[in-house]
Short mmCIF file of C-alpha atoms in Angstrom, two decimals:
data_model
loop_
_atom_site.label_atom_id
_atom_site.label_comp_id
_atom_site.label_asym_id
_atom_site.label_seq_id
_atom_site.Cartn_x
_atom_site.Cartn_y
_atom_site.Cartn_z
CA MET A 181 104.32 -100.68 -100.57
CA GLN A 182 105.09 -101.81 -97.05
CA TYR A 183 108.39 -100.53 -95.62
CA HIS A 184 110.90 -103.13 -94.43
CA PRO A 185 113.81 -101.82 -92.36
CA LEU A 186 117.31 -102.68 -93.45
CA PRO A 187 118.83 -105.62 -91.52
CA VAL A 188 121.51 -103.40 -90.00
CA SER A 189 118.84 -101.02 -88.65
CA HIS A 190 117.00 -103.92 -87.05
CA THR A 191 120.23 -105.26 -85.55
CA TYR A 192 121.11 -101.82 -84.22
CA ARG A 193 117.73 -101.45 -82.48
CA ARG A 194 118.08 -104.91 -80.92
CA PHE A 195 121.56 -104.00 -79.72
CA VAL A 196 120.39 -100.73 -78.12
CA ALA A 197 117.40 -102.42 -76.44
CA LEU A 198 119.49 -105.27 -75.03
CA ALA A 199 122.22 -102.90 -73.83
CA LYS A 200 119.60 -100.83 -71.97
CA LYS A 201 118.12 -103.96 -70.41
CA VAL A 202 121.49 -105.12 -69.13
CA GLN A 203 122.27 -101.60 -67.93
CA ARG A 204 119.06 -101.59 -65.83
CA LEU A 205 119.95 -104.97 -64.34
CA LEU A 206 123.41 -103.72 -63.41
CA GLU A 207 122.14 -100.48 -61.86
CA ARG A 208 119.63 -102.37 -59.70
CA GLY A 209 122.17 -104.98 -58.63
CA GLU A 210 120.04 -107.69 -60.25
CA PHE A 211 122.51 -108.90 -62.87
CA HIS A 212 124.60 -110.84 -60.35
CA GLN A 213 121.43 -112.48 -59.02
CA LEU A 214 121.01 -114.26 -62.36
CA SER A 215 122.43 -117.73 -62.81
CA ALA A 216 125.78 -118.12 -64.51
CA GLN A 217 124.02 -119.54 -67.58
CA GLN A 218 121.65 -116.54 -67.79
CA GLN A 219 124.56 -114.10 -67.47
CA GLN A 220 126.48 -115.96 -70.17
CA ARG A 221 123.51 -115.96 -72.57
CA LEU A 222 123.06 -112.19 -72.20
CA ALA A 223 126.78 -111.60 -72.73
CA GLU A 224 126.86 -113.82 -75.82
CA LYS A 225 123.83 -112.06 -77.35
CA LEU A 226 125.37 -108.64 -76.79
CA LYS A 227 128.71 -109.76 -78.20
CA ARG A 228 127.14 -111.24 -81.34
CA LEU A 229 125.23 -108.02 -81.99
CA TYR A 230 128.34 -105.95 -81.29
CA LEU A 231 130.39 -107.93 -83.81
CA ARG A 232 127.69 -107.62 -86.49
CA LEU A 233 127.61 -103.85 -86.05
CA SER A 234 131.36 -103.30 -85.75
CA GLY A 235 131.63 -102.88 -89.52
CA PRO A 236 129.06 -100.15 -90.24
CA PHE A 237 129.44 -98.45 -86.85
CA SER A 238 132.56 -97.27 -85.01
CA PRO A 239 133.55 -99.32 -81.93
CA GLY A 240 133.64 -96.13 -79.87
CA ARG A 241 129.99 -95.40 -80.66
CA LEU A 242 128.93 -98.97 -79.84
CA ARG A 243 130.79 -98.94 -76.55
CA ARG A 244 129.20 -95.65 -75.53
CA ILE A 245 125.80 -97.29 -76.08
CA LEU A 246 126.90 -100.23 -73.95
CA ALA A 247 128.03 -97.90 -71.13
CA SER A 248 128.67 -100.03 -68.02
CA ALA A 249 126.95 -102.99 -69.73
CA ALA A 250 130.34 -103.41 -71.43
CA LEU A 251 131.44 -104.93 -68.12
CA ILE A 252 129.91 -108.26 -69.07
CA LEU A 253 131.68 -108.38 -72.44
CA GLY A 254 134.98 -109.22 -70.84
CA LEU A 255 135.94 -105.76 -69.56
CA GLY A 256 135.69 -107.10 -66.01
CA GLY A 257 135.70 -110.47 -64.33
CA GLY A 258 139.34 -111.26 -65.04
CA ALA A 259 139.41 -111.60 -68.84
CA VAL A 260 142.51 -110.04 -70.33
CA GLN A 261 142.05 -107.77 -73.31
CA ALA A 262 144.32 -107.40 -76.31
CA GLN A 263 144.15 -103.86 -77.63
CA GLN A 264 143.51 -102.48 -81.09
CA PHE A 265 143.89 -98.81 -81.96
CA ALA A 266 142.16 -96.83 -84.69
CA SER A 267 144.09 -94.85 -87.29
CA PHE A 268 145.60 -91.61 -86.03
CA GLU A 269 143.76 -88.31 -85.86
CA ARG A 270 145.78 -85.11 -85.83
CA ASN A 271 145.32 -82.51 -83.06
CA PRO A 272 141.98 -83.80 -81.71
CA PHE A 273 139.53 -82.15 -79.31
CA GLY A 274 140.88 -78.66 -79.90
CA LEU A 275 144.50 -79.52 -79.05
CA GLU A 276 146.92 -77.60 -81.21
CA SER A 277 150.38 -76.22 -80.57
CA GLU A 278 153.03 -74.23 -82.40
CA LYS A 279 155.77 -75.99 -80.40
CA ILE A 280 156.61 -79.66 -79.96
CA SER A 281 155.15 -80.90 -76.67
CA LEU A 282 156.23 -83.35 -73.98
CA ILE A 283 152.86 -84.38 -72.57
CA THR A 284 151.09 -85.94 -69.61
CA PHE A 285 147.38 -86.27 -68.78
CA ALA A 286 145.73 -86.03 -65.36
CA ASP A 287 142.59 -84.61 -63.75
CA LEU A 288 144.44 -81.56 -62.49
CA ASP A 289 141.35 -79.56 -61.48
CA ASN A 290 139.44 -82.52 -59.96
CA ASP A 291 136.34 -82.13 -62.13
CA GLY A 292 136.20 -85.72 -63.38
CA ASP A 293 137.87 -85.38 -66.79
CA GLN A 294 141.45 -85.53 -68.04
CA ASP A 295 143.45 -82.32 -68.55
CA LEU A 296 146.76 -82.01 -70.40
CA LEU A 297 150.02 -80.55 -69.07
CA SER A 298 153.04 -80.28 -71.36
CA ILE A 299 156.57 -78.93 -71.49
CA GLN A 300 157.47 -76.96 -74.61
CA TYR A 301 160.59 -75.25 -75.87
CA ASN A 302 160.26 -71.48 -76.22
CA ASP A 303 161.94 -69.02 -78.60
CA ASN A 304 164.54 -68.04 -75.99
CA GLY A 305 166.09 -71.49 -75.79
CA GLY A 306 164.26 -72.34 -72.56
CA GLN A 307 161.05 -74.16 -71.81
CA ASN A 308 157.54 -73.40 -70.66
CA PHE A 309 154.87 -75.39 -68.89
CA VAL A 310 151.72 -75.32 -71.05
CA TYR A 311 148.30 -76.39 -69.78
CA TRP A 312 145.13 -77.28 -71.67
CA GLU A 313 142.07 -77.51 -69.42
CA ASN A 314 139.47 -80.06 -70.47
CA GLU A 315 136.23 -78.07 -70.50
CA GLY A 316 134.24 -80.99 -71.90
CA THR A 317 133.36 -84.15 -70.02
CA ALA A 318 134.97 -87.49 -69.22
CA GLN A 319 133.21 -88.96 -72.26
CA ALA A 320 133.41 -85.99 -74.65
CA PRO A 321 136.67 -84.03 -74.17
CA ALA A 322 137.05 -80.46 -75.42
CA PHE A 323 140.16 -78.49 -74.52
CA ALA A 324 140.34 -74.76 -73.84
CA ALA A 325 143.04 -72.50 -75.20
CA ALA A 326 146.54 -73.19 -73.90
CA GLN A 327 147.79 -71.42 -70.76
CA THR A 328 151.53 -70.80 -70.37
CA ASN A 329 153.26 -71.42 -67.01
CA PRO A 330 150.04 -71.80 -64.99
CA PHE A 331 149.65 -72.40 -61.25
CA GLY A 332 152.94 -70.66 -60.42
CA LEU A 333 155.03 -73.13 -62.44
CA SER A 334 158.41 -72.11 -63.81
CA SER A 335 161.92 -73.55 -64.15
CA PHE A 336 165.30 -72.50 -65.51
CA GLU A 337 166.43 -76.07 -66.15
CA TYR A 338 166.55 -77.96 -69.44
CA LEU A 339 163.43 -80.08 -68.95
CA THR A 340 162.37 -83.42 -70.42
CA THR A 341 158.86 -84.56 -69.44
CA PRO A 342 156.28 -83.77 -66.72
CA HIS A 343 154.53 -86.35 -64.55
CA LEU A 344 151.62 -85.71 -62.13
CA VAL A 345 151.03 -87.96 -59.11
CA ASP A 346 149.88 -87.61 -55.49
CA ILE A 347 153.26 -88.51 -54.02
CA ASP A 348 152.44 -87.43 -50.43
CA ASN A 349 148.89 -88.89 -50.31
CA ASP A 350 147.24 -85.57 -49.39
CA GLY A 351 144.58 -85.72 -52.09
CA ASP A 352 146.07 -83.41 -54.73
CA LEU A 353 148.43 -83.99 -57.65
CA ASP A 354 152.10 -83.05 -57.28
CA LEU A 355 154.42 -82.53 -60.25
CA PHE A 356 157.72 -84.17 -61.17
CA ALA A 357 159.81 -83.16 -64.17
CA GLY A 358 163.05 -84.54 -65.52
CA THR A 359 166.06 -82.67 -66.87
CA TYR A 360 168.93 -83.25 -69.26
CA GLU A 361 172.40 -81.72 -69.04
CA SER A 362 171.20 -80.02 -65.84
CA ILE A 363 173.66 -77.61 -64.15
CA ASP A 364 176.61 -79.94 -64.72
CA GLU A 365 177.18 -81.47 -68.13
CA TYR A 366 175.71 -84.96 -68.62
CA THR A 367 173.45 -84.89 -65.55
CA GLY A 368 169.74 -85.70 -65.48
CA ASN A 369 168.02 -84.48 -62.33
CA ILE A 370 164.49 -84.89 -60.96
CA LEU A 371 162.60 -81.72 -60.08
CA PHE A 372 159.69 -81.83 -57.62
CA PHE A 373 156.95 -79.19 -57.43
CA GLU A 374 154.70 -79.81 -54.43
CA ASN A 375 151.05 -78.92 -54.89
CA VAL A 376 150.31 -76.59 -51.99
CA GLY A 377 146.86 -75.74 -53.31
CA THR A 378 143.80 -77.98 -53.27
CA PRO A 379 142.64 -80.91 -55.43
CA GLY A 380 140.44 -78.54 -57.44
CA SER A 381 142.66 -75.47 -57.44
CA PRO A 382 146.34 -76.42 -57.81
CA ALA A 383 149.21 -74.13 -56.83
CA PHE A 384 152.79 -75.35 -56.98
CA ALA A 385 155.67 -74.49 -54.66
CA PRO A 386 159.13 -73.66 -56.05
CA GLN A 387 161.06 -76.61 -57.38
CA GLN A 388 163.10 -78.99 -55.22
CA MET A 389 165.88 -80.99 -56.82
CA ASN A 390 166.20 -84.75 -56.23
CA PRO A 391 164.06 -84.96 -53.04
CA PHE A 392 163.14 -88.07 -51.02
CA GLY A 393 166.44 -89.80 -51.79
CA LEU A 394 165.95 -89.66 -55.57
CA GLU A 395 169.29 -89.67 -57.36
CA PRO A 396 170.34 -87.95 -60.59
CA SER A 397 171.13 -90.02 -63.66
CA ASP A 398 173.60 -89.60 -66.48
CA TYR A 399 172.57 -87.10 -69.17
CA GLN A 400 168.77 -87.60 -69.32
CA MET A 401 166.01 -88.30 -66.79
CA VAL A 402 162.40 -89.03 -67.80
CA PRO A 403 160.50 -89.66 -64.52
CA VAL A 404 157.42 -91.86 -64.29
CA LEU A 405 156.03 -92.53 -60.79
CA VAL A 406 154.04 -95.76 -60.56
CA ASP A 407 153.39 -98.51 -57.99
CA LEU A 408 155.44 -101.16 -59.78
CA ASP A 409 155.68 -103.51 -56.78
CA ASN A 410 152.03 -103.18 -55.69
CA ASP A 411 152.81 -102.12 -52.11
CA GLY A 412 150.64 -99.01 -52.06
CA ASP A 413 153.22 -96.29 -52.81
CA PHE A 414 154.76 -94.84 -55.97
CA ASP A 415 158.14 -96.03 -57.24
CA LEU A 416 160.32 -94.30 -59.83
CA LEU A 417 160.78 -95.73 -63.30
CA GLY A 418 163.17 -93.28 -64.92
CA THR A 419 165.97 -93.22 -67.47
CA ASN A 420 169.76 -93.14 -67.54
CA TYR A 421 172.40 -92.82 -70.28
CA ASN A 422 174.73 -95.79 -70.77
CA PHE A 423 178.11 -94.54 -72.02
CA ASP A 424 179.11 -98.05 -73.13
CA THR A 425 176.11 -98.76 -75.37
CA GLU A 426 175.48 -95.06 -76.10
CA LEU A 427 171.75 -95.67 -75.54
CA ILE A 428 169.27 -94.55 -72.91
CA GLU A 429 168.35 -97.32 -70.46
CA PHE A 430 165.68 -97.67 -67.79
CA ARG A 431 166.46 -96.87 -64.15
CA TYR A 432 164.39 -97.88 -61.10
CA GLN A 433 164.26 -96.61 -57.54
CA GLU A 434 161.91 -98.42 -55.17
CA ASN A 435 159.89 -96.33 -52.71
CA LEU A 436 160.86 -97.82 -49.33
CA GLY A 437 158.87 -95.27 -47.39
CA ALA A 438 155.11 -94.93 -47.03
CA ALA A 439 152.37 -93.43 -49.18
CA GLU A 440 152.48 -90.26 -47.04
CA ALA A 441 156.28 -90.15 -46.59
CA PRO A 442 158.18 -91.29 -49.68
CA GLN A 443 161.80 -92.40 -49.38
CA PHE A 444 163.54 -93.98 -52.34
CA GLY A 445 166.15 -96.71 -52.28
CA PRO A 446 169.29 -96.94 -54.40
CA PRO A 447 168.98 -96.85 -58.21
CA VAL A 448 168.94 -100.05 -60.28
CA ASN A 449 169.65 -99.87 -64.01
CA THR A 450 167.80 -102.04 -66.59
CA PRO A 451 165.36 -103.39 -63.95
CA PHE A 452 162.92 -106.27 -64.45
CA GLY A 453 164.38 -107.16 -67.85
CA LEU A 454 163.48 -103.77 -69.38
CA SER A 455 165.67 -103.05 -72.38
CA ASN A 456 166.20 -100.48 -75.09
CA GLU A 457 168.02 -101.51 -78.23
CA SER A 458 167.13 -98.79 -80.70
CA LEU A 459 165.76 -95.57 -79.15
CA TYR A 460 168.36 -92.81 -79.25
CA VAL A 461 166.08 -90.67 -77.08
CA LEU A 462 163.73 -92.60 -74.81
CA VAL A 463 160.42 -91.23 -73.47
CA HIS A 464 158.06 -93.74 -71.85
CA THR A 465 154.60 -94.07 -70.37
CA VAL A 466 153.10 -96.79 -68.17
CA GLY A 467 149.64 -98.36 -68.09
CA ASP A 468 147.82 -101.69 -67.88
CA LEU A 469 147.50 -102.08 -71.63
CA ASP A 470 146.47 -105.75 -71.64
CA MET A 471 144.20 -105.32 -68.60
CA ASP A 472 145.69 -108.22 -66.63
CA GLY A 473 146.25 -106.31 -63.39
CA ASP A 474 149.87 -105.18 -63.81
CA TYR A 475 151.66 -102.28 -65.50
CA ASP A 476 153.09 -102.48 -69.02
CA VAL A 477 155.52 -100.00 -70.62
CA LEU A 478 155.18 -98.13 -73.90
CA ALA A 479 158.27 -96.20 -75.01
CA GLY A 480 158.89 -93.70 -77.77
CA GLY A 481 161.42 -91.04 -78.57
CA VAL A 482 163.77 -90.81 -81.53
CA VAL A 483 165.16 -93.68 -83.62
CA TYR A 484 167.91 -93.28 -86.22
CA ASP A 485 168.23 -95.88 -88.97
CA ASP A 486 170.98 -95.38 -91.58
CA GLY A 487 171.07 -91.69 -90.78
CA GLN A 488 167.28 -91.29 -91.05
CA SER A 489 164.82 -91.01 -88.17
CA ARG A 490 161.65 -93.07 -88.21
CA PRO A 491 158.57 -92.88 -85.96
CA THR A 492 158.60 -95.77 -83.49
CA LEU A 493 156.87 -97.00 -80.36
CA GLU A 494 158.09 -100.01 -78.41
CA TYR A 495 155.75 -102.07 -76.22
CA MET A 496 157.11 -104.07 -73.30
CA GLU A 497 154.48 -106.36 -71.82
CA ASN A 498 154.68 -107.15 -68.11
CA THR A 499 154.65 -110.96 -68.10
CA GLY A 500 155.23 -111.10 -64.35
CA SER A 501 152.67 -109.97 -61.77
CA ALA A 502 151.47 -106.79 -60.10
CA GLY A 503 153.95 -107.28 -57.25
CA ALA A 504 156.83 -108.89 -59.15
CA PRO A 505 157.17 -107.32 -62.61
CA ALA A 506 159.09 -108.96 -65.44
CA PHE A 507 159.03 -107.48 -68.93
CA ALA A 508 159.10 -109.17 -72.31
CA ALA A 509 161.32 -108.06 -75.19
CA PRO A 510 160.18 -104.87 -76.97
CA VAL A 511 157.60 -105.12 -79.78
CA THR A 512 157.79 -102.32 -82.35
CA ASN A 513 154.61 -100.37 -83.21
CA PRO A 514 152.17 -102.86 -81.65
CA PHE A 515 148.36 -103.04 -81.79
CA GLY A 516 148.12 -101.82 -85.38
CA ILE A 517 149.70 -98.43 -84.62
CA GLU A 518 150.99 -96.67 -87.74
CA PHE A 519 152.43 -93.16 -88.18
CA PRO A 520 152.68 -91.01 -91.31
CA LEU A 521 155.99 -91.48 -93.11
CA THR A 522 156.86 -87.82 -92.56
CA ALA A 523 156.66 -88.12 -88.75
CA TYR A 524 159.61 -87.35 -86.51
CA ALA A 525 159.86 -88.20 -82.78
CA THR A 526 157.21 -89.94 -80.68
CA VAL A 527 156.29 -88.86 -77.15
CA PRO A 528 153.51 -91.22 -75.93
CA ALA A 529 150.88 -90.75 -73.22
CA LEU A 530 148.22 -93.29 -72.21
CA VAL A 531 144.87 -92.11 -70.82
CA ASP A 532 141.20 -93.08 -70.97
CA ILE A 533 140.15 -89.85 -72.68
CA ASP A 534 136.64 -90.96 -73.67
CA GLY A 535 135.57 -92.75 -70.46
CA ASP A 536 134.94 -96.12 -72.10
CA GLY A 537 137.18 -98.13 -69.80
CA ASP A 538 140.31 -98.64 -71.90
CA LEU A 539 143.51 -96.67 -72.40
CA ASP A 540 143.68 -94.46 -75.48
CA LEU A 541 146.97 -93.26 -76.91
CA PHE A 542 148.23 -89.75 -77.58
CA VAL A 543 151.60 -89.25 -79.23
CA ALA A 544 153.23 -85.83 -79.53
CA GLY A 545 155.76 -85.33 -82.28
CA TYR A 546 156.73 -83.41 -85.36
CA GLU A 547 155.57 -83.92 -88.95
CA TYR A 548 157.53 -82.71 -91.99
CA ASP A 549 155.91 -81.89 -95.29
CA LEU A 550 156.58 -84.15 -98.28
CA SER A 551 159.62 -82.13 -99.34
CA GLY A 552 161.27 -82.92 -95.99
CA SER A 553 162.12 -79.29 -95.31
CA ASP A 554 159.33 -77.60 -93.37
CA GLY A 555 156.90 -79.05 -90.90
CA MET A 556 154.91 -78.50 -87.77
CA PRO A 557 154.37 -79.95 -84.30
CA VAL A 558 151.45 -82.34 -84.00
CA ILE A 559 149.63 -84.48 -81.45
CA TRP A 560 148.39 -87.76 -82.93
CA TYR A 561 145.41 -89.47 -81.26
CA PHE A 562 144.81 -93.22 -81.52
CA GLU A 563 141.46 -94.31 -80.06
CA ASN A 564 141.53 -97.71 -78.37
CA THR A 565 138.84 -99.73 -80.12
CA GLY A 566 139.93 -103.23 -79.01
CA MET A 567 137.62 -105.82 -77.49
CA ILE A 568 139.58 -108.97 -78.37
CA ASN A 569 140.12 -111.55 -75.63
CA SER A 570 143.64 -112.88 -75.15
CA THR A 571 144.37 -116.29 -73.70
CA ARG A 572 145.72 -115.52 -70.25
CA GLU A 573 143.42 -115.17 -67.25
CA ALA A 574 143.86 -114.46 -63.56
CA GLU A 575 144.35 -117.61 -61.50
CA PRO A 576 140.95 -118.93 -60.32
CA VAL A 577 141.73 -118.72 -56.61
CA ALA A 578 138.81 -116.44 -55.73
CA GLN A 579 135.46 -115.34 -57.07
CA LEU A 580 134.61 -111.66 -56.62
CA LYS A 581 131.29 -109.96 -57.26
CA VAL A 582 130.44 -106.28 -56.85
CA PHE A 583 127.00 -104.69 -56.91
CA PRO A 584 125.41 -102.42 -57.85
CA THR A 585 127.97 -101.92 -60.61
CA VAL A 586 126.69 -98.36 -61.07
CA THR A 587 126.65 -96.50 -57.75
CA GLN A 588 126.84 -93.05 -56.22
CA HIS A 589 128.14 -94.02 -52.78
CA LEU A 590 128.25 -97.61 -51.51
CA LEU A 591 129.68 -100.60 -53.33
CA ASN A 592 128.88 -104.09 -52.05
CA TRP A 593 131.43 -106.85 -52.55
CA GLN A 594 131.04 -110.58 -52.22
CA LEU A 595 134.03 -112.89 -52.08
CA ASP A 596 134.28 -116.65 -52.33
CA LEU A 597 137.82 -117.74 -51.46
CA GLU A 598 138.78 -121.33 -52.24
CA GLU A 599 141.77 -121.46 -49.92
CA LYS A 600 143.28 -119.53 -47.05
CA ALA A 601 145.67 -116.87 -48.30
CA GLY A 602 147.98 -114.27 -46.87
CA SER A 603 146.83 -110.72 -46.32
CA LEU A 604 144.32 -109.67 -48.95
CA GLN A 605 143.51 -106.22 -50.23
CA LEU A 606 140.88 -104.67 -52.47
CA GLN A 607 142.19 -101.84 -54.62
CA ALA A 608 140.21 -99.42 -56.77
CA PHE A 609 142.05 -98.22 -59.89
CA ALA A 610 141.09 -95.30 -62.09
CA SER A 611 140.74 -95.89 -65.82
CA ASP A 612 144.28 -94.57 -66.42
CA GLY A 613 145.72 -97.22 -64.11
CA ARG A 614 146.23 -95.04 -61.01
CA PRO A 615 145.35 -96.66 -57.64
CA VAL A 616 142.83 -94.40 -55.90
CA ARG A 617 141.58 -96.39 -52.88
CA GLN A 618 142.44 -99.60 -51.06
CA TRP A 619 140.93 -101.71 -48.29
CA ARG A 620 142.13 -104.71 -46.27
CA VAL A 621 140.12 -107.94 -46.44
CA GLU A 622 140.21 -110.96 -44.10
CA ALA A 623 141.78 -113.92 -45.89
CA LEU A 624 139.30 -116.56 -44.73
CA PRO A 625 138.23 -119.47 -46.96
CA GLY A 626 134.57 -119.61 -47.97
CA GLN A 627 132.10 -116.81 -48.59
CA GLN A 628 132.25 -113.37 -47.05
CA GLN A 629 130.91 -109.96 -47.97
CA GLY A 630 131.28 -106.34 -47.12
CA GLN A 631 130.72 -102.77 -48.25
CA VAL A 632 133.01 -99.88 -49.21
CA ASP A 633 132.23 -96.22 -49.72
CA VAL A 634 133.34 -94.92 -53.14
CA GLY A 635 131.24 -91.76 -53.07
CA ALA A 636 134.31 -89.51 -52.82
CA LEU A 637 135.66 -90.73 -56.16
CA PRO A 638 135.02 -88.61 -59.27
CA ALA A 639 132.39 -89.95 -61.67
CA GLY A 640 133.83 -92.52 -64.04
CA LEU A 641 134.75 -96.14 -64.64
CA TYR A 642 136.95 -98.01 -62.15
CA GLN A 643 138.46 -101.43 -61.70
CA LEU A 644 138.30 -103.22 -58.34
CA ARG A 645 141.14 -105.72 -57.96
CA LEU A 646 141.66 -108.36 -55.28
CA SER A 647 145.28 -109.34 -54.65
CA ASP A 648 147.26 -111.18 -51.99
CA GLY A 649 150.32 -110.01 -50.06
CA SER A 650 152.68 -111.09 -52.83
CA GLY A 651 150.86 -108.93 -55.37
CA ARG A 652 149.27 -111.90 -57.14
CA LEU A 653 146.03 -110.88 -58.82
CA LEU A 654 143.19 -113.11 -57.60
CA ALA A 655 140.13 -111.49 -59.14
CA GLN A 656 138.90 -108.22 -60.61
CA GLU A 657 135.64 -106.50 -61.43
CA ARG A 658 134.60 -103.14 -62.85
CA PHE A 659 132.23 -100.56 -61.39
CA VAL A 660 130.98 -97.10 -62.32
CA VAL A 661 130.70 -94.10 -59.99
CA ARG A 662 127.82 -91.94 -61.16
#
């Protein structure tokens, strides 16, 4: 009897073949030479096949097959993406801890993948820095055994969370950490550990307290350093205790200095409409979750409801722009995120852990057994599987093309500007939302083109964004450094 393959097998082979074809076109720079109609037909075919296979196959597997061909399915070119996360997985990729962790991800050893640094309470009532090196790859993480107080790190303060960022623009990652009830009662300070090593071999100097004009807050400080106003340097989005409402609120200090010489302005409480109405302890992370070119906020911590705690995340979408943020009201447990009923506390971290171009979610916490008595620390992992278009798009002021979209060194850009604008800049962002390079562009109407060298960037997926002097996003495209 003649063998007939199952329909899903046939569809899968068609999908793989078409993805490889588009990948070759992208690598050769030939995709953008096709007409708009030809590009659209290829995208529609790939999307139809993807949707047919999304039932029997995991979205993560399908997107790995697509590789950079996923760029034409709305992951670049200005289409905003609504996110959808898979069900949680406990302690993935070899991550496991006997203590509850306050976590942050970054490529600390400059090898192209994301490592994990945490702060944990120890048995002596103090805290340790704990580091898990990612010995896998950017697409397939695998973490080594935990190292305690690595790279010369230590502190005698009561710490909240760590945050890694190149605050002095010297090419390596420096460390900030917040405190609670530090030295004086009800004081939250900001500790700074300068990286005096190299990008690939970090070594941290002794802590400095509240440098660069940073000011302490009341009771608790959770520091996140991010370019909220799109001016090329890192601002502080931290926390502060409000004695009137008895809740933690957000606090902002703008970086008025330069990328190489930070200097922070006075603190502003509840900035940009950010609010907290339920989190007794607030721990937040920042990332471009809807992929519209600005930073959104995801907050966790501890919530008490009628004397019981419940696991909660709150999402605050940035409905403003990259240069003028404005945040919507909090949405509880968005994007299909669900925790086990026995969970306690939520410490979120956003990172593209699998190199597929979107932000995945890790949440550290504690999980009791069903009796409610004993339990254990846990890190829950929610893979981002979303590929659903939302309705908002960047304003059609400019058309931007980049090629080849997979490159080792040089990236060509082609710009068609419909009107004269103020100063323009191209910015390259890593997959976790960090700006990594920027270039000035002449704001002349009509067509122009140029070339930038991205060879110094680690291998991975990046977003190239074009914005004007006000921070308005004009266009965006994705590219891959091989």
